[in-house]
XYZ file of C-alpha atoms in Angstrom:
621
model
C 0.000 0.000 0.000
C 2.838 2.368 0.849
C 4.527 1.582 -2.493
C 1.255 2.355 -4.297
C 0.882 5.720 -2.529
C 4.526 6.573 -3.288
C 4.024 5.714 -6.963
C 0.889 7.863 -7.144
C 2.685 10.781 -5.508
C 5.579 10.499 -7.994
C 3.212 10.302 -10.958
C 1.237 13.260 -9.680
C 4.345 15.357 -9.181
C 5.537 14.486 -12.697
C 2.196 15.545 -14.207
C 2.261 18.733 -12.156
C 5.812 19.508 -13.334
C 4.812 18.848 -16.926
C 1.813 21.153 -16.587
C 4.090 23.893 -15.286
C 6.339 23.666 -18.379
C 5.746 26.562 -20.808
C 4.080 25.482 -24.047
C 5.968 25.857 -27.313
C 5.940 29.537 -28.251
C 4.977 28.824 -31.840
C 1.781 27.047 -30.790
C 0.827 29.827 -28.379
C 1.423 32.484 -31.015
C -0.764 30.748 -33.575
C -3.705 30.510 -31.171
C -3.522 33.973 -29.629
C -2.796 36.067 -32.750
C -5.749 38.161 -33.964
C -6.224 39.559 -37.464
C -4.102 42.623 -36.709
C -1.294 40.470 -35.343
C -1.409 38.196 -38.379
C -1.275 41.168 -40.752
C 1.655 42.579 -38.808
C 3.480 39.247 -39.052
C 2.868 39.108 -42.826
C 4.121 42.682 -43.254
C 7.240 41.896 -41.224
C 7.890 38.796 -43.341
C 7.445 40.748 -46.590
C 9.739 43.480 -45.276
C 12.402 40.931 -44.416
C 12.110 39.421 -47.898
C 12.530 42.844 -49.529
C 15.546 43.566 -47.325
C 16.993 40.159 -48.181
C 16.673 40.814 -51.923
C 18.204 44.265 -51.467
C 21.177 42.940 -49.534
C 21.613 40.154 -52.094
C 21.635 42.745 -54.897
C 24.258 44.804 -53.043
C 26.243 41.610 -52.409
C 26.338 40.799 -56.139
C 27.271 44.389 -57.015
C 30.058 44.347 -54.410
C 31.469 41.175 -55.981
C 31.514 42.931 -59.362
C 33.264 45.975 -57.864
C 35.705 43.638 -56.093
C 36.617 42.096 -59.447
C 37.167 45.581 -60.924
C 39.334 46.518 -57.934
C 41.538 43.465 -58.403
C 41.877 44.263 -62.103
C 43.017 47.793 -61.275
C 45.527 46.511 -58.716
C 46.894 43.527 -60.637
C 45.485 43.727 -64.149
C 48.605 45.059 -65.851
C 50.750 42.578 -63.942
C 48.451 39.821 -65.182
C 48.877 41.035 -68.747
C 52.663 41.088 -68.363
C 52.632 37.515 -67.029
C 51.042 36.316 -70.266
C 53.771 37.831 -72.455
C 56.450 35.151 -71.989
C 55.531 32.488 -74.550
C 58.427 30.201 -73.608
C 57.081 29.889 -70.074
C 53.511 29.374 -71.264
C 54.571 26.427 -73.433
C 55.245 24.467 -70.218
C 51.897 22.853 -69.225
C 52.487 23.140 -65.474
C 53.655 26.728 -65.798
C 50.610 27.518 -67.934
C 48.335 25.954 -65.332
C 49.880 28.000 -62.518
C 49.769 31.199 -64.580
C 46.061 30.622 -65.170
C 45.539 30.251 -61.397
C 47.598 33.325 -60.466
C 46.133 35.594 -63.144
C 42.584 34.667 -62.129
C 43.509 35.376 -58.510
C 44.885 38.780 -59.523
C 41.819 39.859 -61.509
C 39.278 37.798 -59.471
C 37.386 36.935 -62.642
C 37.711 33.784 -64.707
C 35.870 35.483 -67.589
C 38.512 38.240 -67.725
C 41.452 35.838 -67.655
C 39.717 33.576 -70.190
C 39.095 36.534 -72.502
C 42.811 37.362 -72.360
C 43.638 33.798 -73.375
C 41.040 33.913 -76.165
C 42.459 37.180 -77.516
C 45.985 35.761 -77.483
C 44.837 32.636 -79.342
C 42.881 34.742 -81.832
C 45.904 36.923 -82.561
C 48.127 33.876 -83.082
C 50.376 34.523 -80.077
C 49.266 31.272 -78.422
C 48.149 28.014 -79.962
C 45.090 26.206 -78.710
C 47.210 23.350 -77.277
C 49.274 25.772 -75.178
C 46.159 27.589 -73.960
C 44.419 24.429 -72.624
C 46.381 24.249 -69.307
C 45.861 27.981 -68.779
C 42.096 27.503 -69.073
C 42.321 24.728 -66.462
C 44.139 27.145 -64.167
C 41.444 29.801 -64.539
C 38.921 27.192 -63.417
C 40.875 26.714 -60.168
C 41.488 30.403 -59.541
C 37.829 31.370 -59.690
C 36.950 28.999 -56.802
C 38.819 31.102 -54.221
C 36.085 33.769 -54.019
C 33.471 31.652 -52.231
C 36.207 30.280 -49.942
C 36.994 33.849 -48.874
C 33.267 34.487 -48.385
C 33.100 31.474 -46.049
C 35.843 33.079 -43.923
C 33.441 35.856 -42.953
C 31.329 33.281 -41.064
C 34.134 32.254 -38.729
C 32.363 33.743 -35.704
C 30.269 30.619 -35.038
C 32.059 27.281 -35.193
C 29.092 25.204 -36.365
C 28.159 27.699 -39.080
C 31.797 28.028 -40.104
C 32.176 24.249 -40.338
C 29.300 23.947 -42.771
C 30.117 27.110 -44.761
C 33.803 26.303 -45.217
C 33.053 22.706 -46.187
C 30.408 23.887 -48.667
C 32.861 26.360 -50.211
C 35.888 24.077 -50.429
C 33.956 21.235 -52.076
C 34.275 23.379 -55.222
C 38.033 23.715 -54.674
C 38.570 19.983 -54.266
C 36.571 19.205 -57.397
C 38.681 21.586 -59.497
C 42.007 20.380 -58.082
C 41.157 16.685 -58.452
C 39.932 17.251 -62.016
C 43.198 18.967 -62.921
C 45.277 16.193 -61.309
C 43.614 13.647 -63.610
C 42.909 15.598 -66.803
C 46.135 17.625 -67.136
C 48.391 14.535 -67.451
C 45.791 12.994 -69.761
C 45.804 16.100 -71.937
C 49.609 16.240 -72.063
C 49.830 12.578 -73.098
C 46.860 12.266 -75.477
C 45.624 15.794 -76.297
C 42.123 14.613 -75.397
C 40.470 18.015 -74.914
C 42.083 19.545 -78.002
C 41.192 16.639 -80.303
C 37.565 16.351 -79.189
C 36.885 20.101 -79.406
C 38.566 20.228 -82.813
C 36.225 17.513 -84.057
C 33.226 19.445 -82.713
C 34.329 22.679 -84.394
C 34.939 20.915 -87.719
C 31.626 19.042 -87.587
C 29.322 22.043 -87.059
C 29.069 25.181 -89.126
C 28.881 27.807 -86.386
C 28.183 31.406 -87.302
C 29.007 34.525 -85.356
C 26.360 35.687 -82.899
C 25.910 37.997 -79.961
C 26.313 37.203 -76.273
C 23.226 38.106 -74.215
C 23.213 40.296 -71.156
C 21.004 39.033 -68.335
C 21.694 40.055 -64.745
C 24.308 42.561 -65.938
C 21.478 44.765 -67.193
C 20.349 45.211 -63.575
C 23.691 45.340 -61.785
C 25.429 47.610 -64.306
C 23.189 50.473 -63.171
C 25.080 50.535 -59.867
C 28.500 49.211 -60.823
C 28.956 51.438 -63.884
C 28.060 54.496 -61.812
C 30.999 53.641 -59.511
C 33.701 52.454 -61.933
C 34.075 51.445 -65.576
C 37.138 49.671 -66.927
C 38.680 49.343 -70.358
C 39.477 45.623 -70.311
C 41.069 45.811 -73.754
C 44.120 47.350 -72.053
C 44.948 44.064 -70.283
C 44.493 42.123 -73.516
C 46.667 44.667 -75.328
C 49.475 44.240 -72.788
C 49.220 40.456 -73.078
C 49.395 40.603 -76.882
C 52.454 42.885 -76.812
C 50.906 46.290 -77.567
C 53.467 48.836 -76.388
C 50.933 51.665 -76.122
C 48.604 49.628 -73.883
C 51.105 49.545 -70.999
C 50.939 53.349 -70.732
C 47.146 53.517 -70.760
C 44.920 53.618 -67.712
C 42.420 50.844 -67.092
C 39.871 53.419 -65.937
C 37.596 54.272 -68.833
C 37.295 58.032 -69.360
C 35.405 58.343 -72.680
C 32.379 56.120 -73.138
C 31.389 57.440 -76.570
C 33.937 57.933 -79.297
C 33.824 58.515 -83.043
C 36.314 57.023 -85.475
C 36.753 58.625 -88.899
C 38.779 56.963 -91.659
C 40.278 59.182 -94.389
C 42.244 58.142 -97.473
C 45.469 60.159 -97.290
C 48.953 60.319 -98.789
C 51.537 59.051 -96.316
C 55.245 58.423 -96.466
C 56.565 54.899 -95.991
C 60.130 53.551 -95.582
C 60.210 51.917 -99.026
C 58.155 50.627 -102.001
C 57.669 47.265 -100.235
C 55.536 49.063 -97.623
C 53.092 50.507 -100.130
C 49.472 49.410 -100.025
C 49.645 48.391 -103.704
C 52.018 48.948 -106.665
C 49.468 51.206 -108.393
C 49.249 53.451 -105.303
C 52.979 53.881 -104.824
C 55.305 56.564 -106.134
C 58.768 57.857 -105.320
C 59.767 61.514 -105.075
C 63.462 61.895 -104.380
C 64.321 60.103 -101.146
C 60.661 59.715 -100.095
C 58.192 56.988 -100.955
C 54.475 57.854 -100.899
C 51.383 55.697 -100.864
C 47.674 56.141 -100.214
C 46.380 54.638 -96.991
C 43.267 54.871 -94.853
C 44.126 56.822 -91.708
C 41.753 56.423 -88.772
C 41.323 59.215 -86.259
C 39.358 58.667 -83.066
C 37.516 61.622 -81.553
C 36.226 61.683 -78.000
C 32.523 62.524 -77.863
C 31.150 61.911 -74.351
C 32.792 61.234 -71.021
C 31.727 58.373 -68.788
C 29.596 59.142 -65.725
C 31.220 57.092 -63.008
C 32.679 58.437 -59.764
C 36.362 58.162 -60.700
C 36.173 59.649 -64.198
C 37.709 62.995 -63.164
C 39.755 61.798 -60.185
C 43.482 62.399 -60.576
C 44.616 59.122 -58.991
C 46.619 56.188 -60.256
C 45.012 52.848 -61.094
C 46.628 51.304 -58.025
C 45.216 53.959 -55.670
C 41.700 53.666 -57.117
C 41.941 49.885 -56.994
C 42.936 49.886 -53.319
C 40.097 52.260 -52.448
C 37.556 50.097 -54.261
C 39.066 46.954 -52.745
C 38.573 48.189 -49.186
C 35.079 49.545 -49.818
C 33.874 46.486 -51.738
C 35.169 44.116 -49.048
C 33.456 46.213 -46.375
C 30.135 46.169 -48.248
C 30.492 42.496 -49.126
C 31.136 41.406 -45.523
C 28.381 43.653 -44.168
C 25.848 42.360 -46.684
C 26.855 38.778 -46.008
C 26.439 39.166 -42.241
C 23.045 40.829 -42.679
C 21.933 38.164 -45.184
C 22.844 35.397 -42.748
C 21.008 37.117 -39.874
C 17.912 37.693 -42.004
C 17.916 34.102 -43.212
C 18.273 32.832 -39.648
C 15.312 34.954 -38.544
C 13.162 33.964 -41.529
C 14.014 30.274 -41.682
C 12.752 28.931 -38.389
C 10.413 26.166 -37.352
C 8.052 24.687 -39.927
C 9.048 27.115 -42.702
C 12.683 26.048 -42.480
C 11.727 22.383 -42.311
C 9.628 22.649 -45.483
C 12.299 24.600 -47.404
C 15.032 22.266 -46.281
C 13.019 19.220 -47.351
C 12.244 20.730 -50.759
C 15.901 21.565 -51.455
C 17.599 18.512 -49.977
C 15.047 15.708 -50.483
C 15.695 13.240 -53.288
C 13.063 11.883 -55.639
C 11.455 8.609 -54.513
C 12.981 5.292 -55.510
C 13.986 4.401 -58.212
C 14.430 7.989 -59.446
C 16.556 9.271 -56.570
C 19.633 9.505 -58.798
C 17.884 12.098 -60.991
C 17.836 14.703 -58.193
C 21.551 15.459 -58.347
C 21.494 15.987 -62.098
C 18.529 18.349 -61.779
C 20.600 20.261 -59.190
C 23.463 20.433 -61.719
C 21.096 21.869 -64.332
C 19.718 24.326 -61.772
C 23.233 25.480 -60.881
C 24.095 25.886 -64.557
C 20.913 27.864 -65.212
C 21.365 30.184 -62.231
C 25.014 30.805 -63.134
C 24.003 31.556 -66.706
C 21.526 34.129 -65.366
C 24.005 35.872 -63.051
C 26.838 35.255 -65.586
C 29.367 34.507 -62.873
C 30.169 31.256 -61.103
C 31.807 33.216 -58.275
C 28.590 35.132 -57.601
C 26.448 31.991 -57.557
C 28.738 29.866 -55.374
C 29.327 32.809 -53.031
C 25.563 33.306 -52.729
C 24.864 29.681 -51.729
C 27.752 29.583 -49.219
C 25.754 31.397 -46.474
C 22.822 29.040 -47.112
C 25.121 26.070 -46.550
C 26.444 27.762 -43.418
C 23.037 28.115 -41.765
C 22.065 24.594 -42.854
C 19.368 25.340 -45.444
C 21.366 23.609 -48.184
C 23.263 20.435 -47.348
C 26.778 19.883 -48.636
C 25.520 16.904 -50.622
C 23.189 19.279 -52.477
C 25.697 22.149 -52.697
C 28.133 19.849 -54.503
C 26.026 19.322 -57.677
C 24.982 22.983 -57.590
C 28.676 23.967 -57.693
C 29.294 21.536 -60.548
C 26.421 23.128 -62.430
C 27.889 26.588 -61.833
C 31.094 25.434 -63.547
C 29.067 24.462 -66.596
C 27.025 27.672 -66.510
C 30.062 29.915 -66.622
C 31.428 28.037 -69.642
C 28.190 28.492 -71.608
C 28.526 32.234 -71.071
C 32.076 32.028 -72.446
C 30.843 30.082 -75.476
C 28.248 32.755 -76.279
C 30.859 35.465 -75.773
C 33.222 33.652 -78.154
C 30.444 33.425 -80.756
C 30.149 37.197 -80.618
C 33.687 37.522 -81.964
C 34.672 38.253 -85.576
C 34.442 35.482 -88.131
C 38.175 35.183 -88.855
C 38.993 34.388 -85.200
C 35.757 32.584 -84.345
C 37.136 29.053 -84.743
C 40.032 29.319 -82.282
C 38.170 31.381 -79.677
C 35.188 29.044 -79.768
C 37.449 26.007 -79.477
C 39.023 27.416 -76.305
C 35.557 28.031 -74.828
C 34.579 24.447 -75.702
C 37.775 23.198 -74.027
C 36.622 24.873 -70.812
C 33.167 23.305 -71.193
C 34.486 19.808 -71.938
C 36.969 20.018 -69.053
C 34.136 20.580 -66.550
C 31.939 17.902 -68.125
C 34.839 15.428 -67.880
C 35.373 16.388 -64.239
C 31.700 15.726 -63.478
C 31.948 12.304 -65.147
C 34.965 11.514 -62.967
C 33.718 12.757 -59.586
C 29.931 12.594 -59.517
C 27.909 9.765 -61.179
C 29.068 6.978 -58.830
C 28.521 7.859 -55.125
C 31.872 6.276 -54.212
C 33.696 8.742 -56.481
C 32.256 11.822 -54.750
C 35.547 12.279 -52.951
C 35.342 16.114 -52.846
C 32.409 15.885 -50.392
C 34.355 13.720 -47.938
C 37.468 15.876 -48.238
C 35.474 19.085 -47.746
C 33.738 17.713 -44.643
C 37.065 16.649 -43.150
C 38.519 20.083 -43.826
C 35.396 21.700 -42.344
C 35.883 19.729 -39.107
C 39.533 20.780 -38.913
C 38.851 24.465 -39.555
C 35.994 24.463 -37.031
C 38.400 23.264 -34.328
C 41.330 25.385 -35.519
C 39.897 28.399 -37.336
C 43.338 29.783 -38.168
C 43.888 26.723 -40.370
C 41.414 28.151 -42.913
C 43.812 31.013 -43.675
C 46.705 28.537 -43.880
C 44.713 26.442 -46.357
C 43.891 29.409 -48.626
C 47.461 30.768 -48.619
C 49.068 27.398 -49.299
C 46.508 26.080 -51.772
C 46.162 29.176 -53.941
C 49.502 30.960 -53.537
C 52.381 28.911 -52.068
C 51.725 25.665 -53.962
C 51.186 27.350 -57.380
C 54.294 29.520 -56.933
C 56.355 26.486 -55.880
C 55.238 24.491 -58.920
C 55.848 27.509 -61.147
C 59.387 27.979 -59.804
C 60.223 24.296 -60.237
C 58.814 24.241 -63.781
C 60.967 27.240 -64.713
C 64.045 25.371 -63.473
C 63.380 22.570 -65.963
C 61.777 19.148 -66.099
C 64.710 17.503 -64.346
C 64.390 19.721 -61.268
C 60.602 19.453 -61.305
C 60.648 15.641 -61.398
C 63.537 15.402 -58.927
C 61.770 17.525 -56.304
C 58.135 16.853 -57.118
C 58.223 13.065 -57.528
C 59.460 12.256 -53.977
C 56.953 14.691 -52.470
C 54.133 13.181 -54.523
C 55.107 9.619 -53.563
C 55.276 10.603 -49.888
C 51.821 12.205 -50.101
C 50.323 9.108 -51.725
C 51.863 6.842 -49.052
C 50.488 9.038 -46.245
C 46.998 8.918 -47.776
C 47.148 5.118 -48.187
C 48.340 4.606 -44.596
C 45.590 6.905 -43.249
C 42.926 4.956 -45.145
C 44.274 1.611 -43.896
C 44.490 2.909 -40.317
C 40.766 3.689 -40.357
C 39.448 0.685 -42.293
C 41.922 -2.199 -42.070
C 44.533 -1.523 -39.396
C 45.400 -5.238 -39.248
C 47.059 -4.987 -42.668
C 49.667 -2.577 -41.276
C 52.660 -3.263 -39.043
C 52.182 -2.391 -35.380
C 54.225 0.793 -35.684
C 52.164 2.204 -38.568
C 48.753 1.568 -36.983
C 48.970 5.063 -35.525
C 51.185 8.101 -35.975
C 52.178 8.186 -32.311
C 55.777 7.262 -33.139
C 56.162 10.720 -34.689
C 56.533 13.909 -32.630
C 53.185 15.413 -31.654
C 53.680 18.498 -33.835
C 54.145 16.251 -36.904
C 50.705 14.579 -36.707
C 48.551 16.976 -34.673
C 47.550 20.622 -34.944
C 47.219 21.044 -31.161
C 50.838 22.222 -30.593
C 50.532 24.620 -33.518
C 47.260 25.893 -32.085
C 49.030 26.783 -28.842
C 51.642 28.736 -30.796
C 48.979 30.585 -32.806
C 46.959 31.305 -29.652
C 50.051 32.670 -27.883
C 50.942 34.890 -30.845
C 47.349 36.096 -31.135
C 47.192 36.890 -27.421
C 50.338 39.004 -27.689
C 49.495 40.781 -30.916
C 45.808 41.358 -30.358
C 44.952 44.351 -28.182
C 41.209 43.940 -28.529
C 39.523 42.487 -25.429
C 37.075 40.523 -27.491
C 39.838 38.886 -29.481
C 41.778 38.051 -26.338
C 38.656 36.620 -24.786
C 38.187 34.471 -27.907
C 41.685 33.043 -27.568
C 41.229 32.364 -23.857
C 37.922 30.597 -24.512
C 39.506 28.441 -27.219
C 39.813 25.434 -24.936
C 36.157 25.737 -23.887
C 35.079 25.783 -27.511
C 37.159 22.683 -28.195
C 35.497 20.904 -25.265
C 32.099 21.743 -26.731
C 33.283 20.475 -30.085
C 34.356 17.143 -28.617
C 31.005 16.800 -26.835
C 29.183 17.489 -30.092
C 31.217 14.851 -31.875
C 30.443 12.298 -29.178
C 26.714 13.029 -29.138
C 26.032 13.469 -32.854
C 26.835 11.570 -36.018
C 28.798 13.147 -38.857
C 25.639 13.968 -40.802
C 24.044 15.603 -37.771
C 27.047 17.900 -37.402
C 26.212 19.422 -40.785
C 22.522 20.080 -39.964
C 21.188 23.433 -38.795
C 20.226 23.487 -35.072
C 18.065 26.583 -35.594
C 15.644 24.612 -37.732
C 14.289 22.287 -35.048
C 12.553 24.556 -32.532
C 9.739 22.103 -31.852
C 12.164 19.234 -31.322
C 14.132 21.343 -28.828
C 10.958 21.890 -26.754
C 10.288 18.155 -26.750
C 13.858 17.466 -25.660
C 13.516 19.978 -22.825
C 10.367 18.192 -21.590
C 12.165 14.838 -21.684
C 15.110 16.272 -19.758
C 12.720 17.761 -17.180
C 11.028 14.375 -16.707
C 14.334 12.600 -16.245
C 15.405 15.178 -13.638
C 12.140 14.660 -11.738
C 12.592 10.894 -11.755
C 16.154 11.119 -10.531
C 15.209 13.574 -7.782
C 12.375 11.333 -6.577
C 14.578 8.262 -6.546
């Protein structure tokens, strides 16, 4: 009887404690809101949507201005890099030059147009230009990686954002590692594109302008560039190196007049019938073109007496400030809009696959969607940078961001193809073949790294890198510097020294890297196949197989150099954050780590009730 009374008292206290728990706020709001409250909520939601579109528009414009700023700072240097044909004939050097030039101008379309102009003018052959095009594909993927760096404030968001951004990097690097040797040995890309060009009679057309019509209203009022200057420097035009990239005159008039001119000798005459000699002078009739300036441009820097470098630095600082501000505001707006049931529905629509047996179709539809969106915005950097915050807050999974990024690679090549078709007929064949090389390179990469789930290695590599950078956020900067600057410059220096030096230094490093990867895979899956010593890396010093000692060094340097209290507090709380990270890894699976915790408000309330019940039971016992 006593046990029965005790049981009833415990049950009654549990029910009483449950009744005291606050109901989920979303349910209360839905019941208590009147018509005025509902209208206010709708108006707030519409206002947030308008603000989101406005910030997204400013974000895209800031990316365009950022590209112009990089062209002003490094555009002439990029043109000078392209001048050495002996260096460009080396495939590895051409690849690295494509990477570095795209990093300097922050636009794969600009660097590709330089290559196309050099091929059209006969300075480069199509075979030599193929590795450079591969390099431009790698260089353009750094923009969204830099955008992901702006989300380093929250570790979970940063993990997802950085992994979603670097999946594009890994795809491009792995594609180059396979297709560049294949191209050098067989000429696969050149031969196939040559067959396509010879098989179809392609006429000159005009490249369409889509999103540029909207964004040019803002960007052209800030700065306008004469991109022909960079192409002129690359093709060896002596006058182009003295010109400014900043466009001053937007409307000009060219008048051609048939005039008598003196030439060095009869061989320089336009024709034998239009050539005569008078004493020591030889005359001929030639069309002389004179260009007259009609109307000045109407951007901010048209009358500013500053050098290209100064204007570029000003625009670089301002565009980065606007870009980071817009990105932070976009993320905050998305977090406030995408909560509860709305987020769950959107997340399911974006990330859910088609039912069996058509689940495999979903990824290819995502590729087509990425290609279409990139074609609309006419920039793969803009599209991949725009989806990076969505990956960070968990709306788009990395598995879905991967095919979207692959589609963006295809979309940017279709824009290049249309731009090549807008060229003159005499250079149409070579310029179009280069654009098709870019297209076929990305298609081949998709065939290598997407159709079979086992081959989707970039996703696994990006997730691993996301985990590392979430624990050691400074490693993200190390990755960007080494991957996009140190490694290309090292390969470029070795290739300049000759094939013997390149093979002598590169081959041992490559073999060592392959062995390390194989041992790591065997340690995780089949450790019994390895000797006892190699089943872990503990026989090496701690700094050689762990980032923890390096983290202490970075934290110490940051604590000394940083005078800001907030920064110092962040370094002192580093160990606490790592403890939280380890707890998260123990409690959640790898897939759960890459989900958005904001999107499960109802589940959190249920978990709180369960925790409350368990506490009551333990206290009663």
